CSV table of C-alpha atoms in Angstrom, one decimal:
chain,number,residue,atom,x,y,z
I,70,MET,CA,33.9,-43.1,-48.3
I,71,ASN,CA,31.3,-43.3,-45.4
I,72,LEU,CA,30.0,-39.8,-44.5
I,73,ALA,CA,27.6,-40.8,-41.7
I,74,PRO,CA,30.3,-41.2,-38.9
I,75,ARG,CA,32.0,-38.0,-40.1
I,76,ASN,CA,28.7,-36.0,-40.1
I,77,SER,CA,27.9,-37.4,-36.6
I,78,ALA,CA,31.3,-36.3,-35.3
I,79,VAL,CA,31.0,-32.9,-36.8
I,80,ALA,CA,27.5,-32.5,-35.2
I,81,VAL,CA,28.8,-33.6,-31.8
I,82,LEU,CA,31.7,-31.1,-32.1
I,83,LEU,CA,29.4,-28.3,-33.0
I,84,ALA,CA,27.1,-29.1,-30.1
I,85,VAL,CA,30.0,-29.0,-27.6
I,86,ILE,CA,31.2,-25.7,-29.0
I,87,ALA,CA,27.7,-24.2,-28.8
I,88,LEU,CA,27.4,-25.4,-25.2
I,89,LEU,CA,30.8,-23.9,-24.3
I,90,LEU,CA,30.1,-20.6,-25.9
I,91,GLY,CA,26.5,-20.4,-24.9
I,92,ALA,CA,26.9,-21.2,-21.2
I,93,PRO,CA,28.5,-18.0,-20.1
I,94,ALA,CA,26.0,-15.9,-22.0
I,95,ALA,CA,23.1,-17.8,-20.5
I,96,SER,CA,24.3,-17.5,-16.9
I,97,ALA,CA,25.6,-14.0,-17.1
I,98,HIS,CA,23.6,-11.4,-15.3
I,99,GLY,CA,23.8,-7.7,-15.4
I,100,GLY,CA,21.8,-4.6,-15.3
I,101,PRO,CA,19.7,-3.3,-12.3
I,102,ILE,CA,18.7,-5.4,-9.3
I,103,SER,CA,15.4,-5.4,-7.5
I,104,LEU,CA,15.3,-5.2,-3.7
I,105,GLU,CA,12.2,-6.5,-2.0
I,106,VAL,CA,12.1,-5.1,1.5
I,107,THR,CA,9.7,-6.4,4.2
I,108,GLY,CA,9.4,-6.4,8.0
I,109,ASP,CA,9.5,-9.9,9.6
I,110,GLY,CA,6.5,-9.3,11.9
I,111,ASP,CA,8.9,-8.6,14.8
I,112,HIS,CA,11.8,-6.1,14.8
I,113,GLY,CA,13.7,-7.4,11.8
I,114,VAL,CA,14.0,-6.1,8.2
I,115,ASN,CA,14.4,-8.7,5.4
I,116,VAL,CA,15.8,-7.9,1.9
I,117,LEU,CA,15.5,-10.2,-1.1
I,118,ALA,CA,17.8,-9.3,-4.0
I,119,THR,CA,17.0,-10.5,-7.6
I,120,TRP,CA,18.0,-9.4,-11.1
I,121,LYS,CA,15.2,-7.2,-12.6
I,122,LYS,CA,15.6,-8.6,-16.0
I,123,ASP,CA,14.9,-12.3,-15.3
I,124,ARG,CA,14.1,-12.3,-11.5
I,125,ASP,CA,17.0,-14.8,-10.8
I,126,PRO,CA,18.6,-14.6,-7.4
I,127,VAL,CA,21.6,-12.3,-7.1
I,128,GLU,CA,24.4,-14.7,-6.4
I,129,GLU,CA,27.0,-12.1,-5.8
I,130,THR,CA,27.3,-10.6,-2.4
I,131,VAL,CA,25.1,-7.6,-1.9
I,132,ILE,CA,26.7,-4.8,0.1
I,133,GLY,CA,24.4,-2.2,1.5
I,134,THR,CA,22.9,-0.4,4.4
I,135,VAL,CA,19.5,0.1,6.1
I,136,THR,CA,18.3,3.4,7.4
I,137,ALA,CA,14.9,4.4,8.8
I,138,THR,CA,12.9,7.3,10.1
I,139,SER,CA,10.0,6.8,12.5
I,140,THR,CA,6.6,8.6,12.3
I,141,ASP,CA,7.5,10.4,15.6
I,142,GLY,CA,10.8,11.7,14.2
I,143,ARG,CA,13.4,9.1,15.5
I,144,SER,CA,16.1,7.9,13.2
I,145,PHE,CA,17.7,4.5,12.8
I,146,GLY,CA,21.0,3.5,11.1
I,147,PRO,CA,22.8,3.3,8.9
I,148,VAL,CA,23.0,-0.4,9.7
I,149,LYS,CA,24.9,-2.9,7.6
I,150,LEU,CA,23.0,-5.5,5.5
I,151,VAL,CA,24.1,-9.0,6.5
I,152,SER,CA,23.5,-12.3,4.6
I,153,ALA,CA,20.7,-14.4,6.1
I,154,SER,CA,21.2,-18.1,6.7
I,155,GLU,CA,17.8,-18.9,5.2
I,156,GLY,CA,18.7,-18.2,1.5
I,157,GLN,CA,21.4,-17.2,-0.9
I,158,ASN,CA,20.0,-13.8,-1.9
I,159,LEU,CA,18.3,-13.0,1.4
I,160,TYR,CA,19.7,-10.4,3.7
I,161,HIS,CA,18.6,-8.7,6.9
I,162,ALA,CA,19.5,-5.6,8.9
I,163,ALA,CA,22.4,-6.3,11.3
I,164,GLN,CA,20.4,-4.7,14.2
I,165,PRO,CA,16.7,-4.9,15.0
I,166,LEU,CA,14.4,-1.9,14.5
I,167,PRO,CA,13.1,-0.3,17.7
I,168,THR,CA,9.3,-0.6,18.3
I,169,GLY,CA,7.3,1.8,16.1
I,170,LYS,CA,6.2,2.6,12.6
I,171,TRP,CA,9.2,3.2,10.3
I,172,ARG,CA,10.0,4.4,6.8
I,173,VAL,CA,12.8,2.0,5.9
I,174,THR,CA,15.3,2.6,3.1
I,175,VAL,CA,17.7,-0.1,1.9
I,176,THR,CA,20.6,1.1,-0.3
I,177,ALA,CA,22.8,-1.4,-2.1
I,178,ALA,CA,26.2,-0.3,-3.3
I,179,GLU,CA,27.3,-3.6,-4.9
I,180,PRO,CA,27.1,-5.6,-7.1
I,181,VAL,CA,25.1,-2.6,-8.6
I,182,LYS,CA,23.6,0.4,-7.0
I,183,ALA,CA,19.9,0.0,-6.0
I,184,LYS,CA,17.6,1.6,-3.5
I,185,LYS,CA,14.2,0.7,-2.1
I,186,THR,CA,12.0,2.5,0.5
I,187,VAL,CA,9.0,0.9,2.3
I,188,ASP,CA,6.9,1.3,5.5
I,189,VAL,CA,7.5,-1.3,8.2
I,190,THR,CA,6.0,-1.7,11.6
I,191,ALA,CA,8.3,-3.1,14.3
I,192,ARG,CA,6.6,-4.6,17.3
I,193,ASP,CA,7.0,-7.3,20.0
I,194,ILE,CA,5.4,-10.6,19.2
I,195,PRO,CA,3.4,-11.6,22.3
I,196,ALA,CA,4.4,-14.9,23.8
I,197,PRO,CA,1.7,-17.5,23.8
I,198,ASP,CA,-0.2,-18.1,27.1
I,199,PRO,CA,0.9,-21.6,28.2
I,200,SER,CA,-2.6,-22.4,29.6
I,201,GLN,CA,-4.2,-21.6,26.3
I,202,ALA,CA,-1.6,-23.5,24.3
I,203,ALA,CA,-2.2,-26.7,26.3
I,204,ALA,CA,-6.0,-26.3,26.0
I,205,THR,CA,-6.0,-25.8,22.2
I,206,ASP,CA,-3.1,-28.1,21.3
I,207,PRO,CA,-4.7,-31.3,20.0
I,208,GLY,CA,-1.2,-32.9,19.8
I,209,GLY,CA,-0.7,-32.7,23.5
I,210,PRO,CA,-0.9,-35.8,25.8
I,211,ALA,CA,-4.7,-35.8,26.1
I,212,GLY,CA,-5.3,-35.2,22.4
I,213,SER,CA,-2.9,-37.9,21.3
I,214,SER,CA,-4.3,-40.5,23.7
I,215,LEU,CA,-7.8,-39.8,22.6
I,216,ALA,CA,-6.7,-40.1,18.9
I,217,THR,CA,-5.0,-43.4,19.8
I,218,ILE,CA,-8.1,-44.8,21.4
I,219,VAL,CA,-10.3,-43.8,18.4
I,220,VAL,CA,-7.8,-45.4,16.0
I,221,ILE,CA,-7.7,-48.6,18.0
I,222,GLY,CA,-11.5,-48.7,18.3
I,223,VAL,CA,-12.0,-48.3,14.5
I,224,GLY,CA,-9.4,-51.0,13.9
I,225,ILE,CA,-11.1,-53.5,16.2
I,226,ALA,CA,-14.5,-52.7,14.6
I,227,ALA,CA,-13.1,-53.3,11.1
I,228,LEU,CA,-11.6,-56.6,12.2
I,229,ALA,CA,-14.9,-57.7,13.8
I,230,VAL,CA,-16.8,-56.9,10.6
I,231,ALA,CA,-14.2,-58.7,8.4
I,232,GLY,CA,-14.4,-61.7,10.7
I,233,ALA,CA,-18.2,-61.8,10.6
I,234,VAL,CA,-18.3,-61.5,6.8
I,235,ALA,CA,-15.7,-64.3,6.4
I,236,GLY,CA,-17.7,-66.6,8.8
I,237,ARG,CA,-20.9,-66.1,6.9
I,238,ARG,CA,-19.3,-67.0,3.6
I,239,MET,CA,-17.9,-70.1,5.2
I,240,LEU,CA,-21.3,-71.2,6.5
I,241,ARG,CA,-23.0,-70.6,3.1
I,242,ARG,CA,-20.6,-72.7,1.2
I,243,LYS,CA,-21.8,-76.2,0.4
I,244,PRO,CA,-19.4,-78.9,1.4
I,245,PRO,CA,-17.6,-80.5,-1.6
I,246,VAL,CA,-18.8,-83.8,-2.9
I,247,ILE,CA,-16.1,-86.4,-2.6
I,248,ARG,CA,-16.3,-89.3,-5.0
I,249,ASN,CA,-14.0,-92.2,-4.8
I,250,GLN,CA,-13.5,-93.4,-8.3
I,251,SER,CA,-10.4,-95.4,-8.0
I,252,GLY,CA,-11.2,-97.7,-5.1
I,253,PRO,CA,-13.5,-100.7,-4.7
I,254,ARG,CA,-17.2,-100.0,-4.6
I,255,THR,CA,-18.8,-100.2,-1.2
I,256,GLY,CA,-22.3,-99.7,0.1
I,257,LYS,CA,-25.8,-100.7,-1.3
I,258,ARG,CA,-25.2,-99.5,-4.9
I,259,ALA,CA,-22.0,-101.5,-5.2
I,260,HIS,CA,-23.7,-104.7,-4.1
I,261,ALA,CA,-26.7,-104.1,-6.3
I,262,LYS,CA,-24.6,-103.8,-9.4
I,263,ASP,CA,-22.6,-106.9,-8.6
I,264,SER,CA,-25.6,-109.2,-8.2
């Protein structure tokens, strides 16, 4: 009786069972979640939700709210957390913060309860001055034409150098000596040997 095929079949079966039983345990998350809360540099509040245990993204929908208190006593919220289009576990406040310095608290109710409080400054981002943007933009029409001229000039110079080097090599070569060994002898040597 040949045991090798039977042992291979048993090994494959055990591997499949281990994969089937091990997959849910490996992908299962649980326990507390971590909320990373930041301002976006403008008036938005971003929230990144990960599992504390392994820092994997929270794939389940995070349901929560954002509240804030300003340094001058104003209050904001509660405002609902909404899923951001930029990432699976990225959320933002449904409404922008008014201008000012805020103590922002994000509270998650699902998939598990979590809370995080941070300081955020909400401010308007100044629009760039069009005259400065054109002067400093090397990719503008003037910058791109200058770059094109430089590239063309370098290319022409490289071709000229390559042509000069090739021409010198051709001039230095000695012409090949051509000997006619199969035909009749002609010239002075041929006549001298025949006489």
